Short mmCIF file of N, CA and C in Angstrom, two decimals:
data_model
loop_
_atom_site.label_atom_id
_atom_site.label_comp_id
_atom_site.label_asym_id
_atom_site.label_seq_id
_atom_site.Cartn_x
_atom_site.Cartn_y
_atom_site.Cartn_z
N UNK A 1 0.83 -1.18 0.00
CA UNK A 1 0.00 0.00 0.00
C UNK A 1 0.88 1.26 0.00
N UNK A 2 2.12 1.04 0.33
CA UNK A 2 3.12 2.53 0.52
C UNK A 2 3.29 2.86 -0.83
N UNK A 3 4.01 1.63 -1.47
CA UNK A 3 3.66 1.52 -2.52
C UNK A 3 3.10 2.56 -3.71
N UNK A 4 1.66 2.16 -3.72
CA UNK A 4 1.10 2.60 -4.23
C UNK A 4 0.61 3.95 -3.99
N UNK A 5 1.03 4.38 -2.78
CA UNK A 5 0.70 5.77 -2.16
C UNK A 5 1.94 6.59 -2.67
N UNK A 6 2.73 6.14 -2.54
CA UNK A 6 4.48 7.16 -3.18
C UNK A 6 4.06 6.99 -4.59
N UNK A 7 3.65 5.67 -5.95
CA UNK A 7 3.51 6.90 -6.91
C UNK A 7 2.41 7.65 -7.02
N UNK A 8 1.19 7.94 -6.33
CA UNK A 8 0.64 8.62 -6.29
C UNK A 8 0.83 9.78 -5.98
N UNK A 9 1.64 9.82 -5.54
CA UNK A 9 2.44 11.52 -4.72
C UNK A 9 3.51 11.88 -5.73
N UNK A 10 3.74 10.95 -6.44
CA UNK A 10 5.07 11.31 -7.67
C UNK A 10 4.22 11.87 -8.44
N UNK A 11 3.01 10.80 -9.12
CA UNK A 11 2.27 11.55 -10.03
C UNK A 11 1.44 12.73 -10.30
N UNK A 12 1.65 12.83 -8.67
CA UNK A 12 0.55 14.44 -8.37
C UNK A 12 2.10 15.51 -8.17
N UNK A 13 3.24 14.94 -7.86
CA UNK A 13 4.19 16.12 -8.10
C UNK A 13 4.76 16.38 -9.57
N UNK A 14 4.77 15.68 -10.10
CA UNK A 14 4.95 15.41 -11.85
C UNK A 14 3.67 16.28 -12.59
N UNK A 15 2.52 16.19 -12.24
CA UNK A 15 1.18 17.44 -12.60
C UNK A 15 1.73 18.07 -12.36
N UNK A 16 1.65 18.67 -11.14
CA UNK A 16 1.99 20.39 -10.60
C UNK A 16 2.96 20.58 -11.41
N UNK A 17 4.23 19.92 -11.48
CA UNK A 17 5.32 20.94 -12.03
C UNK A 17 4.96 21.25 -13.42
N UNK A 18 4.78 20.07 -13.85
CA UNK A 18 4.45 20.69 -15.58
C UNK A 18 3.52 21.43 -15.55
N UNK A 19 2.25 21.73 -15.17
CA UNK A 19 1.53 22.73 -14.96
C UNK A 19 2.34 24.07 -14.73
N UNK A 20 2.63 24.03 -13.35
CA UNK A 20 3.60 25.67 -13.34
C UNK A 20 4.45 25.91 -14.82
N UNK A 21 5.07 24.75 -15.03
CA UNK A 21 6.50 25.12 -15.88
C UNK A 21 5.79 25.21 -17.59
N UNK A 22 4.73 24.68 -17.75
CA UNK A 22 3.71 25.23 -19.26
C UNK A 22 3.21 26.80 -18.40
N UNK A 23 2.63 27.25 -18.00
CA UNK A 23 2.48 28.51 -17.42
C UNK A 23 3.51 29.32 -17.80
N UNK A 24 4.44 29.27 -16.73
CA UNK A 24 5.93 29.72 -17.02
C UNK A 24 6.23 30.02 -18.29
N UNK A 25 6.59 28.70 -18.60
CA UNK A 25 6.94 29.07 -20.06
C UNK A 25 5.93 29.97 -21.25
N UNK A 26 4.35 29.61 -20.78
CA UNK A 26 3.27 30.24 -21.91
C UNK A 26 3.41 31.84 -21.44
N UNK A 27 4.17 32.49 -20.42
CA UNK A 27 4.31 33.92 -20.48
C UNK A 27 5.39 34.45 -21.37
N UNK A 28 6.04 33.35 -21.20
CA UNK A 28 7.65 33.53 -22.16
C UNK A 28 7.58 33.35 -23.70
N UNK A 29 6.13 33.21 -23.62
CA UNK A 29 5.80 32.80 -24.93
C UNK A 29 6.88 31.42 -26.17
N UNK A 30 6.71 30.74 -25.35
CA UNK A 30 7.56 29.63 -25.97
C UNK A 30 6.53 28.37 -26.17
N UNK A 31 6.01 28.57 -27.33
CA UNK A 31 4.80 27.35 -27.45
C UNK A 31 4.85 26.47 -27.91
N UNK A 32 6.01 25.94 -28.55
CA UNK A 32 6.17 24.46 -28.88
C UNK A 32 6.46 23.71 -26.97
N UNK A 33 7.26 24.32 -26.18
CA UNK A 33 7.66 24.08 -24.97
C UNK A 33 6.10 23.79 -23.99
N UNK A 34 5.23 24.82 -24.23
CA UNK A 34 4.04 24.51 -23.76
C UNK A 34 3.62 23.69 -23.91
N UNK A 35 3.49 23.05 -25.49
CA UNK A 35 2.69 21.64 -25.99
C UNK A 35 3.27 20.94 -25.56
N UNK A 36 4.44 20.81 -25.27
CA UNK A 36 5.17 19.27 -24.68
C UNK A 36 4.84 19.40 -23.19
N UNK A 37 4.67 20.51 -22.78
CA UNK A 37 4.79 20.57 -21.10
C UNK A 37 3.03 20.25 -20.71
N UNK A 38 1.83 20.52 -22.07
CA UNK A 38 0.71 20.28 -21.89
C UNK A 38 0.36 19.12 -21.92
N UNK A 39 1.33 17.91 -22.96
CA UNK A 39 1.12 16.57 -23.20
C UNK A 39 1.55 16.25 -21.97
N UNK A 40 2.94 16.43 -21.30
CA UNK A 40 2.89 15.92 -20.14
C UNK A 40 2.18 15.97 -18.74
N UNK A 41 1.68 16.96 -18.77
CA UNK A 41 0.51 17.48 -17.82
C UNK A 41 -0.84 16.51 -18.06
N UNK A 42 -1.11 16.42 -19.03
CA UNK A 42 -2.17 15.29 -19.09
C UNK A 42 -2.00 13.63 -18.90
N UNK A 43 -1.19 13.38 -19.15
CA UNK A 43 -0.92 11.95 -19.50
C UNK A 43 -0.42 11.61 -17.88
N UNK A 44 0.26 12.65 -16.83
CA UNK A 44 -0.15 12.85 -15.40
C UNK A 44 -1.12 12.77 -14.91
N UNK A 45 -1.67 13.45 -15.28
CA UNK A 45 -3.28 13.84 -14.56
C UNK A 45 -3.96 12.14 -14.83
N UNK A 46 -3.78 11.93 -16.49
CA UNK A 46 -4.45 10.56 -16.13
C UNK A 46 -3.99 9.16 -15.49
N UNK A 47 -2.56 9.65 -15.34
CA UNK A 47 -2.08 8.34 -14.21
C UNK A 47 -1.79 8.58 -12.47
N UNK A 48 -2.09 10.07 -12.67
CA UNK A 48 -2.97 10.02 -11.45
C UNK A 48 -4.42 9.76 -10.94
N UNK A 49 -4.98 10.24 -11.99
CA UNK A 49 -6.48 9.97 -11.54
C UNK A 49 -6.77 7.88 -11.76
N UNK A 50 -5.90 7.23 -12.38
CA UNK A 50 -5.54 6.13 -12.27
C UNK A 50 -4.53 5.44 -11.21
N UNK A 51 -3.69 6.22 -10.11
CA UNK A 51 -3.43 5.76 -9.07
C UNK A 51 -4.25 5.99 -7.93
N UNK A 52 -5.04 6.81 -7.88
CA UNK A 52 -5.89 7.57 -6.69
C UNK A 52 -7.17 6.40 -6.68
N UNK A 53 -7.34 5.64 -8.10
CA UNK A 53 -8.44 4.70 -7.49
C UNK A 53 -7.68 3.28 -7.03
N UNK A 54 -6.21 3.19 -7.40
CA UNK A 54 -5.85 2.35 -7.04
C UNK A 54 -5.68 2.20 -5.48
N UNK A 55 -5.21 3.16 -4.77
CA UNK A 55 -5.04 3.66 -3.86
C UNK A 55 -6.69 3.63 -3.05
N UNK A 56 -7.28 4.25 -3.51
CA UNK A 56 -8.95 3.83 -3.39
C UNK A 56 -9.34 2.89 -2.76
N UNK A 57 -9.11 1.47 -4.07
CA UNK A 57 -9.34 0.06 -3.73
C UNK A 57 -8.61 -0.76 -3.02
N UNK A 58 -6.85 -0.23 -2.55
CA UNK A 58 -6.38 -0.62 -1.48
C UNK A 58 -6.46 -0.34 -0.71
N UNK A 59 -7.10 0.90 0.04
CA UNK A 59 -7.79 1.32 1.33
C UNK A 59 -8.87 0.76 1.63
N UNK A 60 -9.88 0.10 0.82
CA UNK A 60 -11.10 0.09 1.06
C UNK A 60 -10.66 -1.38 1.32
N UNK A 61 -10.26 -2.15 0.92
CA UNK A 61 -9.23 -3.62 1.19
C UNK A 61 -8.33 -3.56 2.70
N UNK A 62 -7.50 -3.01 2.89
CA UNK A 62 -6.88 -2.52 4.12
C UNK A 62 -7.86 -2.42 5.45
N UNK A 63 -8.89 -1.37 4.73
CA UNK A 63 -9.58 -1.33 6.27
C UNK A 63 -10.56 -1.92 6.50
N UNK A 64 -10.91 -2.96 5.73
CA UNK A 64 -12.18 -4.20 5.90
C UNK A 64 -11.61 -5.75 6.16
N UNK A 65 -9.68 -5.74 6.68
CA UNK A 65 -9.72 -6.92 6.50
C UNK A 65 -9.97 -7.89 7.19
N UNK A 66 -9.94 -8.55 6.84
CA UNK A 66 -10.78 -10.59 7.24
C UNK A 66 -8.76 -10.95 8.42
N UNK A 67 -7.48 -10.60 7.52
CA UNK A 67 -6.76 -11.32 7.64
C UNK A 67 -5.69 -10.80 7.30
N UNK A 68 -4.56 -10.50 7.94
CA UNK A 68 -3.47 -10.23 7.50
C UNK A 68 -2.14 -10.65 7.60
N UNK A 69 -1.36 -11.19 6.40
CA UNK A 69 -0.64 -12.06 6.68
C UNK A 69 0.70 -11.67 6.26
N UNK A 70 2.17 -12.07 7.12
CA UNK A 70 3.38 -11.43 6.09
C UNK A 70 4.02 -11.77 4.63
N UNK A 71 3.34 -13.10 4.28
CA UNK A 71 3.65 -13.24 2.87
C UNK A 71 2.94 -14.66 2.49
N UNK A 72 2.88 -14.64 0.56
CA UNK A 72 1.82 -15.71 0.42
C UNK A 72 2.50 -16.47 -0.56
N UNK A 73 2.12 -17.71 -0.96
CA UNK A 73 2.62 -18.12 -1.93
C UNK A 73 1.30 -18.16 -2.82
N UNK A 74 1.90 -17.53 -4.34
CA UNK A 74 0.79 -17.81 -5.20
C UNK A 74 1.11 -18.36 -6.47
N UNK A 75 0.12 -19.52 -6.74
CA UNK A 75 0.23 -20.01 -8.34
C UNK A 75 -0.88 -19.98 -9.28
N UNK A 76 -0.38 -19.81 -10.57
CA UNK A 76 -1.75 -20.38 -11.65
C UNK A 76 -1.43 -21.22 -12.60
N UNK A 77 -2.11 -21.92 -12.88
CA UNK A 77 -2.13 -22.99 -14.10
C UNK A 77 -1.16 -22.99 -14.82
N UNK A 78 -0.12 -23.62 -15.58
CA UNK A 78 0.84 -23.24 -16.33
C UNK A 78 1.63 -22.47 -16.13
N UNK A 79 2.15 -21.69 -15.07
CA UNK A 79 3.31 -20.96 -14.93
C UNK A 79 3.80 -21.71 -13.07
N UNK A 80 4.92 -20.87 -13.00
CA UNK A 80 5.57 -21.22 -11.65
C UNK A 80 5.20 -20.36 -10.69
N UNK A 81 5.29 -21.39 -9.43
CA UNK A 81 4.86 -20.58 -8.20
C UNK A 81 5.93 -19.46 -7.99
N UNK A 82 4.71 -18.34 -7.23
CA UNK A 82 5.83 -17.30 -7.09
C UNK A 82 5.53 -16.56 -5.56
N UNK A 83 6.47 -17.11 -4.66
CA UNK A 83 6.50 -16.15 -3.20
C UNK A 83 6.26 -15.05 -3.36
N UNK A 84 5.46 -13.86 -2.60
CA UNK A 84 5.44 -12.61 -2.15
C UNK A 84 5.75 -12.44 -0.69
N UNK A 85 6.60 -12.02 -0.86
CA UNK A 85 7.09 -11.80 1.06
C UNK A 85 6.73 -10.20 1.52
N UNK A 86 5.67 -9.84 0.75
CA UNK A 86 5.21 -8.66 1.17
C UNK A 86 3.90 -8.49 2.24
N UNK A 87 3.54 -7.70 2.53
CA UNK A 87 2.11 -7.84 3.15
C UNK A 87 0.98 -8.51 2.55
N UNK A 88 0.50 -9.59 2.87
CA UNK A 88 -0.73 -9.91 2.21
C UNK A 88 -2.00 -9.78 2.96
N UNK A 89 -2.88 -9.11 2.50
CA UNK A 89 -4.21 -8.61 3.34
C UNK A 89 -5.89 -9.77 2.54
N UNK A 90 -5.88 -10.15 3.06
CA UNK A 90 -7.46 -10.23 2.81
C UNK A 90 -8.07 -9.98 3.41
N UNK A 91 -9.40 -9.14 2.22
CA UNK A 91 -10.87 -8.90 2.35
C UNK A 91 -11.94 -9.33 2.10
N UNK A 92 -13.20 -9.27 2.34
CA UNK A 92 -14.23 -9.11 1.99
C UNK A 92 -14.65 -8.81 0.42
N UNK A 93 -13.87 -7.45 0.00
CA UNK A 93 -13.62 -6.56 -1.27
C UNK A 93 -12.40 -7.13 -2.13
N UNK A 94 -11.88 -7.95 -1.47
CA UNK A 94 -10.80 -8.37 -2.37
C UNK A 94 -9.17 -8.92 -1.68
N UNK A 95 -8.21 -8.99 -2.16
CA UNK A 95 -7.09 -9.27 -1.78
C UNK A 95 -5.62 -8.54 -2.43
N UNK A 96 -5.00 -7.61 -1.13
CA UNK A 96 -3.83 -6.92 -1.66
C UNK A 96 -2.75 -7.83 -1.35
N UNK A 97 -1.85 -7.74 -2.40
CA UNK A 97 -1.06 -8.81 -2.20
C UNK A 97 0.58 -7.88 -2.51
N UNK A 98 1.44 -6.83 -1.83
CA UNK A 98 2.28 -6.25 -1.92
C UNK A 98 1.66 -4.84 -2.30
N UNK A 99 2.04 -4.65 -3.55
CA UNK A 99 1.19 -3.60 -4.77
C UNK A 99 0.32 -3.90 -5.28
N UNK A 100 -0.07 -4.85 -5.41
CA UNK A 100 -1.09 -5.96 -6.44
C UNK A 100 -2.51 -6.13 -6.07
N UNK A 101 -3.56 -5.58 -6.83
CA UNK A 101 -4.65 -5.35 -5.89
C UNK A 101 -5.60 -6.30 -6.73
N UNK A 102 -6.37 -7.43 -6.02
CA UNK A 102 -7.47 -8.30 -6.60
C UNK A 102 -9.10 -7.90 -6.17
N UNK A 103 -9.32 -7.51 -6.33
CA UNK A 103 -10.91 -7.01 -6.02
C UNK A 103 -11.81 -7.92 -6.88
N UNK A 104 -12.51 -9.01 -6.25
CA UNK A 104 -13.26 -9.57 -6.60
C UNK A 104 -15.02 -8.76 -6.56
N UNK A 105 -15.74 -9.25 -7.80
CA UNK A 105 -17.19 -8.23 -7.74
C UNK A 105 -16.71 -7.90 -8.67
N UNK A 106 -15.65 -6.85 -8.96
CA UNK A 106 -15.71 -5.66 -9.57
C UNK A 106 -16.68 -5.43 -10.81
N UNK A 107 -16.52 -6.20 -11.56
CA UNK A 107 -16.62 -6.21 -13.20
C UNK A 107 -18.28 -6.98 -12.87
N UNK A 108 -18.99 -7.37 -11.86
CA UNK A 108 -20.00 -8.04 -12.33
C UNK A 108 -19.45 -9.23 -12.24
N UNK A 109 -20.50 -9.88 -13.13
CA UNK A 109 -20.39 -11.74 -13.45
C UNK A 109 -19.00 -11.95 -13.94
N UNK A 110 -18.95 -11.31 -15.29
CA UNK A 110 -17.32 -11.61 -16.02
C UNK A 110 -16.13 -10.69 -14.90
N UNK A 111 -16.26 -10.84 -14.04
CA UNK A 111 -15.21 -10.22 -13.34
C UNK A 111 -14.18 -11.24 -12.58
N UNK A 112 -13.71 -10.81 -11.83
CA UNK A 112 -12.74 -11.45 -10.62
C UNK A 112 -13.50 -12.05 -9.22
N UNK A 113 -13.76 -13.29 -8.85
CA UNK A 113 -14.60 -13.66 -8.39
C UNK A 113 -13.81 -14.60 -7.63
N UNK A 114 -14.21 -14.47 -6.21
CA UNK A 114 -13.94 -15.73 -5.37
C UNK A 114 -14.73 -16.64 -5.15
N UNK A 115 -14.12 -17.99 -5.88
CA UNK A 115 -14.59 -19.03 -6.56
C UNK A 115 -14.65 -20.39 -5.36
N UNK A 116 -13.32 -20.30 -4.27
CA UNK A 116 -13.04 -21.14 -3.18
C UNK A 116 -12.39 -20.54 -2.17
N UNK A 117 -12.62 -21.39 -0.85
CA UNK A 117 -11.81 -21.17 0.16
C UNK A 117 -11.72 -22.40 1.09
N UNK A 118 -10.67 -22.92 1.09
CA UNK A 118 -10.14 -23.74 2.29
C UNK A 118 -9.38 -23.76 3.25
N UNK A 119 -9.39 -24.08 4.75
CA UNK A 119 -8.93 -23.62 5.64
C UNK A 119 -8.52 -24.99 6.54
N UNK A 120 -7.57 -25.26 6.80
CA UNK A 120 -6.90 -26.43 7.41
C UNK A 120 -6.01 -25.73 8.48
N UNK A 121 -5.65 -26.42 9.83
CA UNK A 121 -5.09 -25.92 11.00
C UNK A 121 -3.67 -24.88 10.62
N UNK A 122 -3.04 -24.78 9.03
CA UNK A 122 -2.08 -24.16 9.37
C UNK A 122 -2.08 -23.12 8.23
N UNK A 123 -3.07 -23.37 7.42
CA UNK A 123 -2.63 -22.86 5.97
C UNK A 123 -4.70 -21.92 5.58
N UNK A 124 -4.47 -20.99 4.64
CA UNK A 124 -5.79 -21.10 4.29
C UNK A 124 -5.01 -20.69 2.60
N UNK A 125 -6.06 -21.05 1.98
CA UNK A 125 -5.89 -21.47 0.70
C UNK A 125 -7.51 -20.11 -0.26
N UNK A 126 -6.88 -19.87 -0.89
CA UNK A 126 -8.20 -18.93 -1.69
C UNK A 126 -8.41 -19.05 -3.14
N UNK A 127 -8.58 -19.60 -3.83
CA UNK A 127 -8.91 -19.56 -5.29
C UNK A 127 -9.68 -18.80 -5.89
N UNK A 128 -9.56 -18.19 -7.12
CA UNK A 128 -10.36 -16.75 -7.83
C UNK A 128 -9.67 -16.74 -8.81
N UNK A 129 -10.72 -15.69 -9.53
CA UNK A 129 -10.19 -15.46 -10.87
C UNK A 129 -11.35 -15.09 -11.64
N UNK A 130 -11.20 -15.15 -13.26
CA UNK A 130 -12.36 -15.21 -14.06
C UNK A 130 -12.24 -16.58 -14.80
N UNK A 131 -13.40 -15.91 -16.07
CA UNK A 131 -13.01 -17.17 -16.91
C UNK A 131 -11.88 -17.27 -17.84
N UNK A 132 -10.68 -16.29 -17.82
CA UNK A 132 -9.97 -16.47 -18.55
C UNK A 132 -8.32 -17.39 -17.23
N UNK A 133 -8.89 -16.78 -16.18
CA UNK A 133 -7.21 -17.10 -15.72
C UNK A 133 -7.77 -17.14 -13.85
N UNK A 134 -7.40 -18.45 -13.51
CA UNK A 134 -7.67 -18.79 -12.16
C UNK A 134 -6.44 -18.25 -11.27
N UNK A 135 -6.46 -18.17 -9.96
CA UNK A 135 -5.09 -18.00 -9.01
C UNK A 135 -5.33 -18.94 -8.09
N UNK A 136 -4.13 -19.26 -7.82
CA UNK A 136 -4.32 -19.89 -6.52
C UNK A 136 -3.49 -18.87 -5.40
N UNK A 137 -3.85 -18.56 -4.06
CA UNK A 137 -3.10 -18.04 -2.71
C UNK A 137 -3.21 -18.66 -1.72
N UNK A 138 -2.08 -19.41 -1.23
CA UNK A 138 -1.80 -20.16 -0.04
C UNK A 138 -1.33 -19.06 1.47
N UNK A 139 -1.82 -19.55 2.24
CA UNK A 139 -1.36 -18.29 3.16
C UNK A 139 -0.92 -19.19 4.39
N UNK A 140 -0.46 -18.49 5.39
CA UNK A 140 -0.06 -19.22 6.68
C UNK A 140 -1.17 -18.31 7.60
N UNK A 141 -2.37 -19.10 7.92
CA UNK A 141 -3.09 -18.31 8.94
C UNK A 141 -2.67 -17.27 10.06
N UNK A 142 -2.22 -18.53 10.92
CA UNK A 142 -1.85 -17.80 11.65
C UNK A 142 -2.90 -17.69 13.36
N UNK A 143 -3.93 -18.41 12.22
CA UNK A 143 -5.35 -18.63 13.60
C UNK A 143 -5.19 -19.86 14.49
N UNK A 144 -5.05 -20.01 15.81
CA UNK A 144 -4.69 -21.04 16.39
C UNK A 144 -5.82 -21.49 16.84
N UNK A 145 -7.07 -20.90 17.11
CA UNK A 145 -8.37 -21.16 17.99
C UNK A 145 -9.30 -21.27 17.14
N UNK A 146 -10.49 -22.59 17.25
CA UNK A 146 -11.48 -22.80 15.96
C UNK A 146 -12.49 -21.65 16.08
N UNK A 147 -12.80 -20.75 16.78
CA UNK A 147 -13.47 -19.74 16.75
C UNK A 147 -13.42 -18.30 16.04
N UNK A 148 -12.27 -18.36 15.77
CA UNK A 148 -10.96 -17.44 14.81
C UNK A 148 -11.80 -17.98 13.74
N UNK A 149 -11.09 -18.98 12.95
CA UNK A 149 -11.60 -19.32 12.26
C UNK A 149 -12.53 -19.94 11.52
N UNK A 150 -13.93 -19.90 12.40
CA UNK A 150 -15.43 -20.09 12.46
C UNK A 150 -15.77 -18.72 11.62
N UNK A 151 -15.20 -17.55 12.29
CA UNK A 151 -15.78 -16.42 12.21
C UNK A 151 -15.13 -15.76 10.97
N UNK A 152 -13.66 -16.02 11.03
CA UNK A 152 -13.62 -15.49 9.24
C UNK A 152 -14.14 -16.50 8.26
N UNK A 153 -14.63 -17.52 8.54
CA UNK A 153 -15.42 -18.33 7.51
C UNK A 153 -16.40 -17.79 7.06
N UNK A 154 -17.38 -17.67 8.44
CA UNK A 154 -18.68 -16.83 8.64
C UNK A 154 -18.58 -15.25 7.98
N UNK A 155 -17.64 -14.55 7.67
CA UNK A 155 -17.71 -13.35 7.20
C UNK A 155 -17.30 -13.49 6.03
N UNK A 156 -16.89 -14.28 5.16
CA UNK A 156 -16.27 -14.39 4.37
C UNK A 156 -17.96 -15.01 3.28
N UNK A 157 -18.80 -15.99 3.99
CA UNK A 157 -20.01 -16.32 3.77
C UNK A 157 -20.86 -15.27 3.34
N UNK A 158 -20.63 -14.81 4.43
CA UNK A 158 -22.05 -13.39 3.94
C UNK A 158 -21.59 -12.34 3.42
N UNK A 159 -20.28 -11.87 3.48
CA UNK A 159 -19.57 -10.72 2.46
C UNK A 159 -19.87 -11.46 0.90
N UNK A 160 -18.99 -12.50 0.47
CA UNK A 160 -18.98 -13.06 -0.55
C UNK A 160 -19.67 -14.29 -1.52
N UNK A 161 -20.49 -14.77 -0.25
CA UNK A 161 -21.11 -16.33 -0.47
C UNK A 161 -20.72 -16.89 -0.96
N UNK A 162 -19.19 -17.01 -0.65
CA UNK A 162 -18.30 -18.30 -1.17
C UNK A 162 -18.31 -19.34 0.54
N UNK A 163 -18.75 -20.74 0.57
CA UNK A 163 -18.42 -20.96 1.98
C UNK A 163 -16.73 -21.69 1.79
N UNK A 164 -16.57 -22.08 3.54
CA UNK A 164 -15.30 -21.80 2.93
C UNK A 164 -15.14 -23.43 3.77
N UNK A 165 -14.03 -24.33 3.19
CA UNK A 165 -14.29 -25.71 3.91
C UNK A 165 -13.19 -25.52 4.96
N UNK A 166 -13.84 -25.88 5.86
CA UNK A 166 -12.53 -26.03 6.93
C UNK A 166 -12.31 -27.60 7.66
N UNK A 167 -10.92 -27.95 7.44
CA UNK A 167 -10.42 -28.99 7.47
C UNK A 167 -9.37 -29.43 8.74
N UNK A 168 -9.91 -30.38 9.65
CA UNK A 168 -8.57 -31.12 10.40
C UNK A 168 -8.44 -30.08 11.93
N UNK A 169 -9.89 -29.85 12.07
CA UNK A 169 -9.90 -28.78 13.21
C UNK A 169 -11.29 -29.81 14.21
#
């Protein structure tokens, strides 16, 4: 999530300046300098207004979570597993996984959808995806008491109505 908050603060300092410095320069009357300083001013603005929802949907993930864990292992079909030893958060709304933001719902039906969940004394396991490309995320709970994990089952039920199997408890 820092992440994604520092380039958001790059991209909103990258606006401003080209803004001032097309200004600047449009008194100096130098207008080829403007057009380049105007292209860059926009093409800012829209990767800011494209980090600010990213940033958005990792807050709204952050502060609803189910679970937070220091790192996950994740695979999909045909390629190799790949560790993240970053923060991994699950939600309700979805799953941040370092920088990497999964928001299931989003899109509707053809969207990103949590499809499974299994939960065994040491590990919980989450499957999602669409119809083009499944994930798998293995996590290390971390929950030692079956009531822990009764209750993120149970929220995980009525946030998402995926149930979730829990195993060897």
């Amino acid at each position: 999530m820092k992440l994604i908050c520092k380039r958001r603060n790059g991209y909103a300092l990258l606006f401003a300046a080209s803004i001032c410095l097309a200004v600047w320069l449009g008194m100096a009357f130098m207008l080829e300098a403007v057009l380049a300083l105007g292209a860059i001013s926009l093409i800012s603005l829209l990767l800011l207004v494209r980090q600010s929802r990213l940033l958005y949907d990792a807050t709204l993930i952050w502060d609803n979570r189910i679970l937070a864990v220091p790192s996950a292992l994740i695979s999909m079909p045909g390629r190799q597993m790949k560790k993240d030893t970053e923060e991994t958060v699950v939600s309700t709304f979805g799953i941040l996984i370092g920088s990497e933001i999964y928001r299931w719902g989003l899109d509707g039906v053809h969207g990103v959808r949590l499809s499974a969940v299994q939960i065994d004394k040491e590990r919980m396991y989450l499957i999602f995806g669409d119809a083009a490309q499944t994930m798998r995320v293995e996590l290390l709970h971390g929950m030692t008491q079956k009531q822990a994990v009764l209750d993120a089952a149970q929220k995980l039920l009525r946030e998402t109505g995926v149930t979730a199997d829990i195993t060897g408890w």
